[in-house]
Short mmCIF file of C-alpha atoms in Angstrom, two decimals:
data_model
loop_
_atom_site.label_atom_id
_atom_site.label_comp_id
_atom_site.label_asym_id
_atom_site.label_seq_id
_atom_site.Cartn_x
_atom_site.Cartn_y
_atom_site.Cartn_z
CA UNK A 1 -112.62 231.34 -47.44
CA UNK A 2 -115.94 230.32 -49.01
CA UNK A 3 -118.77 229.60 -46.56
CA UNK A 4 -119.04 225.68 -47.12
CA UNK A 5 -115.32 225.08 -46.13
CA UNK A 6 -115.27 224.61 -42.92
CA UNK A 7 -118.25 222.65 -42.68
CA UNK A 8 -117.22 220.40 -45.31
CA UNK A 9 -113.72 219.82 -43.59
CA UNK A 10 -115.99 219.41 -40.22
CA UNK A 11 -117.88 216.30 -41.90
CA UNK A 12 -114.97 215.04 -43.30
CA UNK A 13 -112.90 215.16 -40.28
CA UNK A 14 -115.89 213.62 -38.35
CA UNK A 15 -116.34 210.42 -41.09
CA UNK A 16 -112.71 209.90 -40.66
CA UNK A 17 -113.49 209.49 -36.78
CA UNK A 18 -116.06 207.70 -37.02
CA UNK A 19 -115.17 205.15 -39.76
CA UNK A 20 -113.76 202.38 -38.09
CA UNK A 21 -117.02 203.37 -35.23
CA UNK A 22 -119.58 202.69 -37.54
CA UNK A 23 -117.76 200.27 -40.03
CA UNK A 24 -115.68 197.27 -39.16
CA UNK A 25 -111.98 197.79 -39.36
CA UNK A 26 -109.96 196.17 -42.26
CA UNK A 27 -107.65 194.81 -41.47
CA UNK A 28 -105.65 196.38 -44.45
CA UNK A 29 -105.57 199.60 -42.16
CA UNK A 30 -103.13 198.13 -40.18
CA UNK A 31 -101.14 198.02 -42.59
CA UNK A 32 -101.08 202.05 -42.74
CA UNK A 33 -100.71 202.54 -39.16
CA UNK A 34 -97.57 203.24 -39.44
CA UNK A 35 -98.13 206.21 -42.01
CA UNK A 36 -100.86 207.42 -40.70
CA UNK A 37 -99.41 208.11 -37.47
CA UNK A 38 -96.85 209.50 -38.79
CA UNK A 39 -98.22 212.26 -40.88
CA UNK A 40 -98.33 215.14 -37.87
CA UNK A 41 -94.68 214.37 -37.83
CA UNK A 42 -94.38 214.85 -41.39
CA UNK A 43 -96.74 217.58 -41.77
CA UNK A 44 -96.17 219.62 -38.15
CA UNK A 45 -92.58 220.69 -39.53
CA UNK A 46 -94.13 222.07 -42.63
CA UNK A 47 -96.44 224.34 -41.48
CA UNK A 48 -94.40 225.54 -39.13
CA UNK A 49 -91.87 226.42 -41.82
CA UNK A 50 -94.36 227.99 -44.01
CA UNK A 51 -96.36 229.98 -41.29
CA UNK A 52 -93.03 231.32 -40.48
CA UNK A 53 -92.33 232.29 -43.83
CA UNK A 54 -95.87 234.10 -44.17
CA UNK A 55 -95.44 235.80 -40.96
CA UNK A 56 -92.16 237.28 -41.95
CA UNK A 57 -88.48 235.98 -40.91
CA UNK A 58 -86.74 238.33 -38.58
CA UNK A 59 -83.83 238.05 -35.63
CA UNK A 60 -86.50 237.70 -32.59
CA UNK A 61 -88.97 235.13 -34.21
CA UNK A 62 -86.17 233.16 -35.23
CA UNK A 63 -85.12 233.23 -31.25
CA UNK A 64 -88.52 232.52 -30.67
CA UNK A 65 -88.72 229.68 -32.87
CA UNK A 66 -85.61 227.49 -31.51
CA UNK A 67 -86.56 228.00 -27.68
CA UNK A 68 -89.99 226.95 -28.61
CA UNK A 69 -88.02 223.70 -30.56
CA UNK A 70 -85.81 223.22 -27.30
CA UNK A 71 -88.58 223.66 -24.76
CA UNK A 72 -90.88 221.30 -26.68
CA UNK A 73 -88.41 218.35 -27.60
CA UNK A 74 -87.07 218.86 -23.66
CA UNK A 75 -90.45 218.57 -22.33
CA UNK A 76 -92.78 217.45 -24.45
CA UNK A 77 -95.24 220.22 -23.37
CA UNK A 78 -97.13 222.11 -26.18
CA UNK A 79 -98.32 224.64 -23.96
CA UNK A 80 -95.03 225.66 -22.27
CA UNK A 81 -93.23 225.53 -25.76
CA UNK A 82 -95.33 228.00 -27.19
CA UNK A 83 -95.38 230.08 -23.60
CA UNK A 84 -91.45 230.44 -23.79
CA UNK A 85 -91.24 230.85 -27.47
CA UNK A 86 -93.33 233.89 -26.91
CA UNK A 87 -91.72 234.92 -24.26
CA UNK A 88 -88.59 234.43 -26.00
CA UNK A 89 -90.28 236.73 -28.73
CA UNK A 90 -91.17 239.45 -26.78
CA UNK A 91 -87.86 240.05 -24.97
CA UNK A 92 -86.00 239.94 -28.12
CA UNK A 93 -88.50 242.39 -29.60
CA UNK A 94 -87.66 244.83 -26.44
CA UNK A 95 -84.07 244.52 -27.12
CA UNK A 96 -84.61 245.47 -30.41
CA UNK A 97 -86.65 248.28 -29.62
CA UNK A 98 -89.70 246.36 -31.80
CA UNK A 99 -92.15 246.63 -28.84
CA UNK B 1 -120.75 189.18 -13.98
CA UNK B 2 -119.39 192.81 -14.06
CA UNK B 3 -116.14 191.66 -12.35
CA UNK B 4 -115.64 188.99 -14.71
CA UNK B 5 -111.55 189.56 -15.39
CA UNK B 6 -110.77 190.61 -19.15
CA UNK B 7 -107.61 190.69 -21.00
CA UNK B 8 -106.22 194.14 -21.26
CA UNK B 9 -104.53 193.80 -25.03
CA UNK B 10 -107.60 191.39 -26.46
CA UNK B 11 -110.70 194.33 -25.85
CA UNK B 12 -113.28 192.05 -28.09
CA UNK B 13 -113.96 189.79 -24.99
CA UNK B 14 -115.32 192.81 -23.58
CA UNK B 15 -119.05 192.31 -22.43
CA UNK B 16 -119.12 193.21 -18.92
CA UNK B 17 -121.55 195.90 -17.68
CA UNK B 18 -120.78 198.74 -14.99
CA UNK B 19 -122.53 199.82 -12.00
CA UNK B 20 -123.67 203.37 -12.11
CA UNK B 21 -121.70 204.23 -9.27
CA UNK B 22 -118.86 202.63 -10.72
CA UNK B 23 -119.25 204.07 -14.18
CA UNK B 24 -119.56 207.81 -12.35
CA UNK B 25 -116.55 207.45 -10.66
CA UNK B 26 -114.69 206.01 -13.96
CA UNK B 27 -116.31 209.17 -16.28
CA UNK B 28 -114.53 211.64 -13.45
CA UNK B 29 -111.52 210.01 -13.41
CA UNK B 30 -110.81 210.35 -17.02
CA UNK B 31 -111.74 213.82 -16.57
CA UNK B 32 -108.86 214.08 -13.99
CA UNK B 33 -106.35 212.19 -15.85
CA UNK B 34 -106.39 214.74 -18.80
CA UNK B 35 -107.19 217.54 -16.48
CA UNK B 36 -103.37 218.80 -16.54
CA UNK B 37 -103.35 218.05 -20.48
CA UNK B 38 -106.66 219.83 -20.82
CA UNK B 39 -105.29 222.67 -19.02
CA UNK B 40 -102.48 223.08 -21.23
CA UNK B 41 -104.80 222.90 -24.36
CA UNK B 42 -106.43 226.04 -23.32
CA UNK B 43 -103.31 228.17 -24.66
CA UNK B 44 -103.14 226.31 -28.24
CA UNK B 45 -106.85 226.56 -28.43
CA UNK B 46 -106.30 230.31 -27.54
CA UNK B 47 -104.15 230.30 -30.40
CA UNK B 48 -106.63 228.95 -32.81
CA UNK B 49 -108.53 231.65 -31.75
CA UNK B 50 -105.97 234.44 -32.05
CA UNK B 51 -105.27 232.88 -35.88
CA UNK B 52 -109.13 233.20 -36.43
CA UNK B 53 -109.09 236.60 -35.63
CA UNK B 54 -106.03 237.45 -37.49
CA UNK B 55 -107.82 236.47 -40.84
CA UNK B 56 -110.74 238.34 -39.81
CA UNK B 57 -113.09 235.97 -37.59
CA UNK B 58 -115.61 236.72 -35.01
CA UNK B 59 -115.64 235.15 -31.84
CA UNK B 60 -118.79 233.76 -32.74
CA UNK B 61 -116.84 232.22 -35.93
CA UNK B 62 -113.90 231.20 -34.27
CA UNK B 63 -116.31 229.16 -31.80
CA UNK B 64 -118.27 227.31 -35.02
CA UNK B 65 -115.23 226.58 -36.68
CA UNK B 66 -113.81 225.07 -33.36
CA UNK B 67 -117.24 222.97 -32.90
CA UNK B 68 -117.33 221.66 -36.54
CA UNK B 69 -113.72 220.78 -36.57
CA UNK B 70 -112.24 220.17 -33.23
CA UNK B 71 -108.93 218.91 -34.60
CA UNK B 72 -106.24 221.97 -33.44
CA UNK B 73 -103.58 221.42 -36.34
CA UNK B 74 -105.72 221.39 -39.01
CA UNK B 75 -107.77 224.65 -37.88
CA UNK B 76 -104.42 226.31 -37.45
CA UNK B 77 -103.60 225.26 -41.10
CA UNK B 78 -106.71 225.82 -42.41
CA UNK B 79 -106.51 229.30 -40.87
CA UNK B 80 -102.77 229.60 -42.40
CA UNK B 81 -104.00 229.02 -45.97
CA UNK B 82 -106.58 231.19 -45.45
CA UNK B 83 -104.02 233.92 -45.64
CA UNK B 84 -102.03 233.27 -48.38
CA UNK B 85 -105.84 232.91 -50.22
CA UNK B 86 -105.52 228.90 -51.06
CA UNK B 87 -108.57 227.49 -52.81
CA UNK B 88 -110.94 225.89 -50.55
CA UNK B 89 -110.05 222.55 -51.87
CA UNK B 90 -106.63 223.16 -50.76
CA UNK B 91 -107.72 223.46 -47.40
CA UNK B 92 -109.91 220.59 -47.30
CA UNK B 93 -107.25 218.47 -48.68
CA UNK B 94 -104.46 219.65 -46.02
CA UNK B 95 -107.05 219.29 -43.80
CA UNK B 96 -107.76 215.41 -44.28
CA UNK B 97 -104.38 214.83 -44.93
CA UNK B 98 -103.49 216.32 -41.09
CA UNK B 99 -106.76 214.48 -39.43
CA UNK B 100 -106.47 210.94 -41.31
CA UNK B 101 -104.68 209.60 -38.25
CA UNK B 102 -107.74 209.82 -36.13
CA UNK B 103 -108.89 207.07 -38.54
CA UNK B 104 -106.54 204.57 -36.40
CA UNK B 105 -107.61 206.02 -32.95
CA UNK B 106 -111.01 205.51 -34.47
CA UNK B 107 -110.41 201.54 -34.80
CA UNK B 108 -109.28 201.75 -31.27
CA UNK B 109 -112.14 203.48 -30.05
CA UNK B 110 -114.58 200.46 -31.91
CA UNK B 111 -113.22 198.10 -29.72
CA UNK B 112 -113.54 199.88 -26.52
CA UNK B 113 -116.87 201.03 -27.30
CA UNK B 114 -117.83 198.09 -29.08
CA UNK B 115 -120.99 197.52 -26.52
CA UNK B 116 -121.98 200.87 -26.80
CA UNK B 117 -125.26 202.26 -28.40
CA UNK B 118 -124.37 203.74 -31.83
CA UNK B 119 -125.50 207.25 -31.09
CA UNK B 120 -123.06 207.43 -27.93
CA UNK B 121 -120.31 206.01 -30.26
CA UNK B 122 -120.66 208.49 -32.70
CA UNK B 123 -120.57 211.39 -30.06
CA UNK B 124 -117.38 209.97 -28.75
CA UNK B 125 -115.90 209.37 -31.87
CA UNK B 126 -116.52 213.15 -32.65
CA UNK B 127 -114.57 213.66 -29.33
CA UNK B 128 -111.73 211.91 -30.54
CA UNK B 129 -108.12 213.56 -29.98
CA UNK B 130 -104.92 212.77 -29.71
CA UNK B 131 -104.67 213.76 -26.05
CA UNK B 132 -108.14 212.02 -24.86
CA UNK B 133 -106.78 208.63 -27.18
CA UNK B 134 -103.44 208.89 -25.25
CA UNK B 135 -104.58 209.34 -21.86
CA UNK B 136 -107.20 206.59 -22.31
CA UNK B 137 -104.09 204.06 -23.89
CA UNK B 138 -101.74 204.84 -21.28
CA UNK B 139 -104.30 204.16 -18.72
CA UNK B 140 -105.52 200.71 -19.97
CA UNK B 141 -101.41 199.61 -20.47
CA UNK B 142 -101.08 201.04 -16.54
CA UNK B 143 -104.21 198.48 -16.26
CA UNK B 144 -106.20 201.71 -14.51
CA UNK B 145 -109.23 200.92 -16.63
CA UNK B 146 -109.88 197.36 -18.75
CA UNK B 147 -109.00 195.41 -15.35
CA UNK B 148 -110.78 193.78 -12.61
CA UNK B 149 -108.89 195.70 -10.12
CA UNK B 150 -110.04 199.15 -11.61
CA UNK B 151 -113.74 197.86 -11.12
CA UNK B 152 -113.16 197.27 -7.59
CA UNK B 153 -111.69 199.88 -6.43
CA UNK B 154 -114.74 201.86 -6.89
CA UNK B 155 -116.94 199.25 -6.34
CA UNK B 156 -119.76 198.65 -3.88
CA UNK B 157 -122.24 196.35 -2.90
CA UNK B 158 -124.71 198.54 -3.82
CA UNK B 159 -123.39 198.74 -7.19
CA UNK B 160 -122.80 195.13 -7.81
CA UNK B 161 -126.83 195.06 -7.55
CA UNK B 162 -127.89 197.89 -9.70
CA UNK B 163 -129.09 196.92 -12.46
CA UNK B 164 -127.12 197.34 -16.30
CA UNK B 165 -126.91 200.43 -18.54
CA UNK B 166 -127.69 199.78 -22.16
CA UNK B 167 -125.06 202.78 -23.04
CA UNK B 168 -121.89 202.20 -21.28
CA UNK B 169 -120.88 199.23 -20.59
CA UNK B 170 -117.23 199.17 -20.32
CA UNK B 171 -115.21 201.15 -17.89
CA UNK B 172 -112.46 201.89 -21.07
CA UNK B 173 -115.28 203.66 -22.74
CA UNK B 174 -116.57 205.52 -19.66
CA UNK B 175 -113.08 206.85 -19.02
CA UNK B 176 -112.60 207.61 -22.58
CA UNK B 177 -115.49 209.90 -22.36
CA UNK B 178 -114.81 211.69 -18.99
CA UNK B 179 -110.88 212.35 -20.88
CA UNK B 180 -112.26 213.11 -24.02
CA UNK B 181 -114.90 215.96 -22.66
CA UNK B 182 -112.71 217.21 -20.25
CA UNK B 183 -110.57 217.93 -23.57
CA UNK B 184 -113.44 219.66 -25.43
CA UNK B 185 -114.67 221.77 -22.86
CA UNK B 186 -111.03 222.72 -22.62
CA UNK B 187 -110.43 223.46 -26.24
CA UNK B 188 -113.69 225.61 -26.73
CA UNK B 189 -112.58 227.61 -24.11
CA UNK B 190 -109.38 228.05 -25.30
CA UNK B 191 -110.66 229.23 -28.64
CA UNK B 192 -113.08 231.38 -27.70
CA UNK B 193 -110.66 233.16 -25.49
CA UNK B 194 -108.27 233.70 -27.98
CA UNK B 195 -110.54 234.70 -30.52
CA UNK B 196 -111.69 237.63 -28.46
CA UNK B 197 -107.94 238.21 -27.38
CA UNK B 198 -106.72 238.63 -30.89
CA UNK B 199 -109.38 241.24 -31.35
CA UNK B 200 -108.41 243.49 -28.80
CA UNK B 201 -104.15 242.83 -29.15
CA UNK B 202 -102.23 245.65 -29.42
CA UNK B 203 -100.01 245.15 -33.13
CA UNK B 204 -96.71 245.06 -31.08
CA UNK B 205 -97.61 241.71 -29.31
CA UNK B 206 -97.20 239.65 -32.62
CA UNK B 207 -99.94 238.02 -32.28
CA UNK B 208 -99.39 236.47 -35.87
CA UNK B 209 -96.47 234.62 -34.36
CA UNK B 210 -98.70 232.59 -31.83
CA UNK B 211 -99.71 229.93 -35.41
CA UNK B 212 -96.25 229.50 -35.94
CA UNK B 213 -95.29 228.92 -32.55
CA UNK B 214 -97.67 226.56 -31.60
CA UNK B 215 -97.02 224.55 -35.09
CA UNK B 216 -93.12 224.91 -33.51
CA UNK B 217 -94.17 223.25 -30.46
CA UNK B 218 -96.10 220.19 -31.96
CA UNK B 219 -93.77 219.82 -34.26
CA UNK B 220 -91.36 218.96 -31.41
CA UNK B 221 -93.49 217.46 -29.41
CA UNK B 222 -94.20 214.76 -31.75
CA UNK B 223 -90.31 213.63 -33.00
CA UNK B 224 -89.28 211.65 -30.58
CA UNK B 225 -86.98 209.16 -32.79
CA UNK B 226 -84.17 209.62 -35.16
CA UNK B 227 -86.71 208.39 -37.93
CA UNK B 228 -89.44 211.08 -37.12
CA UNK B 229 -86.16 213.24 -37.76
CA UNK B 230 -85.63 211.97 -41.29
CA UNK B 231 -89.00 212.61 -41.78
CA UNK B 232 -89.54 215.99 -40.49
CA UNK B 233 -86.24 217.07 -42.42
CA UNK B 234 -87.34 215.38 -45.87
CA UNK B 235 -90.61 216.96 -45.53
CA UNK B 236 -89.19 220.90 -45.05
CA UNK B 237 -86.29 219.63 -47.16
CA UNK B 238 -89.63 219.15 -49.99
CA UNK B 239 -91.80 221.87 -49.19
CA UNK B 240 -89.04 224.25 -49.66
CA UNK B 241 -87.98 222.74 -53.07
CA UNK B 242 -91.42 223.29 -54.13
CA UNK B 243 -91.85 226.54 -52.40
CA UNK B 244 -93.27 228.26 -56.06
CA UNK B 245 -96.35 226.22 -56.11
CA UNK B 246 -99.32 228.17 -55.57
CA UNK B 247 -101.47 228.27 -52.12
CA UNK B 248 -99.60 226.14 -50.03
CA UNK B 249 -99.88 223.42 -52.57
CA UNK B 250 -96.44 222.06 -51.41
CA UNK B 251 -97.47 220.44 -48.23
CA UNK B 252 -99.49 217.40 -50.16
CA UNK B 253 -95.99 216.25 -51.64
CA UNK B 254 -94.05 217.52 -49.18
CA UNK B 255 -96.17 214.68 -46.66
CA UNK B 256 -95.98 212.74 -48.69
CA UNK B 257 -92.10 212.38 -48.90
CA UNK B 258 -91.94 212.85 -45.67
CA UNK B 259 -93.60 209.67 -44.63
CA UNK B 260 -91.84 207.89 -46.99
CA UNK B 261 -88.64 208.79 -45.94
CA UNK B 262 -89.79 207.96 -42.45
CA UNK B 263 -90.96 204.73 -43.26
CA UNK B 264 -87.88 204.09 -45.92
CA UNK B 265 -85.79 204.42 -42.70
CA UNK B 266 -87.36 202.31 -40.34
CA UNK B 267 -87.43 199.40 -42.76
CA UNK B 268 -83.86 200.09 -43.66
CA UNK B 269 -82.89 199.86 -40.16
CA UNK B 270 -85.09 196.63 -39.09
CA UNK B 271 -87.69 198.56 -36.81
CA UNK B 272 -90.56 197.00 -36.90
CA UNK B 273 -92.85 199.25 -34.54
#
């Protein structure tokens, strides 16, 4: 990672809050509400695919992986997802004699 | 003049000015109405600090990158592509492809802040999240904030007399800030934690399962209707057809479709929200 990135997505990110701030709204961005709200949903999925393949597939991520999926759509809580996921993890890692 | 009623959907009539008390007492109650969300940010921004020091961050690092950015998913991504060695304008793209939503929360924040001073509205609109942008909604559709009633609950006769603040004028934007800081603090936290966590995990916690997870959990978090569903499966359903292209490179189209697909849906079905 070069030394500029993360600066450069930092201004970014900040114009893109602060554009309808500083600048009147179109009203042609209504128009792409509906996309724009939607691209987490689109682009969540994805990542989480392709961090998993990066990390490496195996029997306790993938156990890891659909209690996080179950606890999140359930609850709707990001931070207990992820707790049981890992949780999840580990014990299937101790069964497996990973840990 | 300050309790002058206002419409809670049409926010342009807003012109009213707060009491300092008043304006206190709305700042903290943001604060406590994202308090439990803000509390359960602290783990995800832990793991934005674990992923920085799984590709090699300081703490220090892992704290700029967290105060330049401040947008969760895209510094996991970012972090992700990192990795796998993407180009750097791979990561900006993904990047501004993950954060262009804020651009709506943005218009939202315009109107509630439209009597601000422009300095304070570009710190807040720095401060903007999802969480701090729902907790601020759902409080002016529960008419907690926006409303007459909000004003005087916390009102007094002292306050009625003070005189007007040239910064805040509106108790949606005074909320919006107490949410939106009780966020950040939150998140910086989180991170910095994390990032000195990962440094000091022992290699059988898997600490390089936390990004994953926590992309996992926002995944589900945000399908909640049977056209997110046809989005989120078009968009793997992509990425994994175009799983050769270098860096990560996928994701742009893979969004892309995945949108669509969403949107395809919803028209096809006669949904117009």
């Amino acid at each position: 990672m070069t030394w500029w990135t993360i600066p450069v997505i930092g201004l970014l990110t900040f114009a893109i809050r602060a554009v309808f701030v500083l600048l009147p709204p179109s009203p042609r961005i209504e128009r792409l509400r509906p996309a724009l709200l939607a691209l987490p949903i689109a682009v969540m999925p994805v990542l989480a695919t392709s961090s998993l393949i990066a990390s490496g597939i195996d029997p306790s991520k993938v156990v890891g992986v659909i209690v996080a999926a179950i606890v999140a759509l359930t609850t709707r809580s990001t931070a207990g997802a992820m707790a049981a996921g890992l949780v999840a993890f580990w014990i299937g890692r101790a069964l497996t004699g990973e840990m | 003049m300050w309790l002058r009623p206002k419409h809670l959907v049409n926010m342009d009539s807003v012109d009213s000015t707060l009491p300092p008390r008043t304006r206190l007492a709305m700042f903290f109650r943001g604060m406590r109405r994202c308090g439990p969300i803000a509390v359960s940010a602290i783990p995800f921004g832990a793991a934005a600090g674990i992923a920085a020091a799984d590709v090699g961050m300081s703490p220090l690092e892992a704290s700029a990158m967290s105060l330049l950015i401040f947008a969760g998913a895209s510094q996991l991504a970012v972090l992700e592509l990192a990795k796998t060695g993407a180009p750097p304008v791979v990561m900006v793209l993904v990047a501004v492809t993950i954060n262009l939503r804020f651009a709506m929360y943005s218009a939202a924040l315009s109107t509630w802040a439209k009597s601000t001073r422009r300095s304070i509205r570009i710190l807040l609109a720095y401060m903007l999240t999802d969480q701090a942008f729902a907790v601020t909604t759902n409080a002016l559709l529960a008419g907690e904030v926006g409303s007459t009633s909000a004003r005087t609950a916390d009102s007094t006769a002292t306050d009625a007399a003070a005189p007007p603040d040239e910064d805040m004028r509106d108790d949606t934007v005074v909320f919006y800030a107490g949410a939106a800081i009780a966020l950040w603090v939150a998140w910086q936290f989180g991170t910095l934690a994390g990032a000195i966590a990962g440094l000091q995990a022992p290699e059988g916690l898997g600490i390089d399962f936390i990004a994953p997870l926590a992309f996992v959990a926002l995944a589900g978090t945000a399908i909640r209707t049977r056209f997110d569903v046809v989005g989120a499966t078009a968009s793997v359903a992509t990425f994994l057809l175009l799983s050769n292209l270098p860096y990560g490179l996928a994701l742009i189209p893979a969004a892309i479709i995945g949108v669509s697909a969403r949107e395809i849906a919803r028209r096809a079905l006669g949904v117009s929200a």
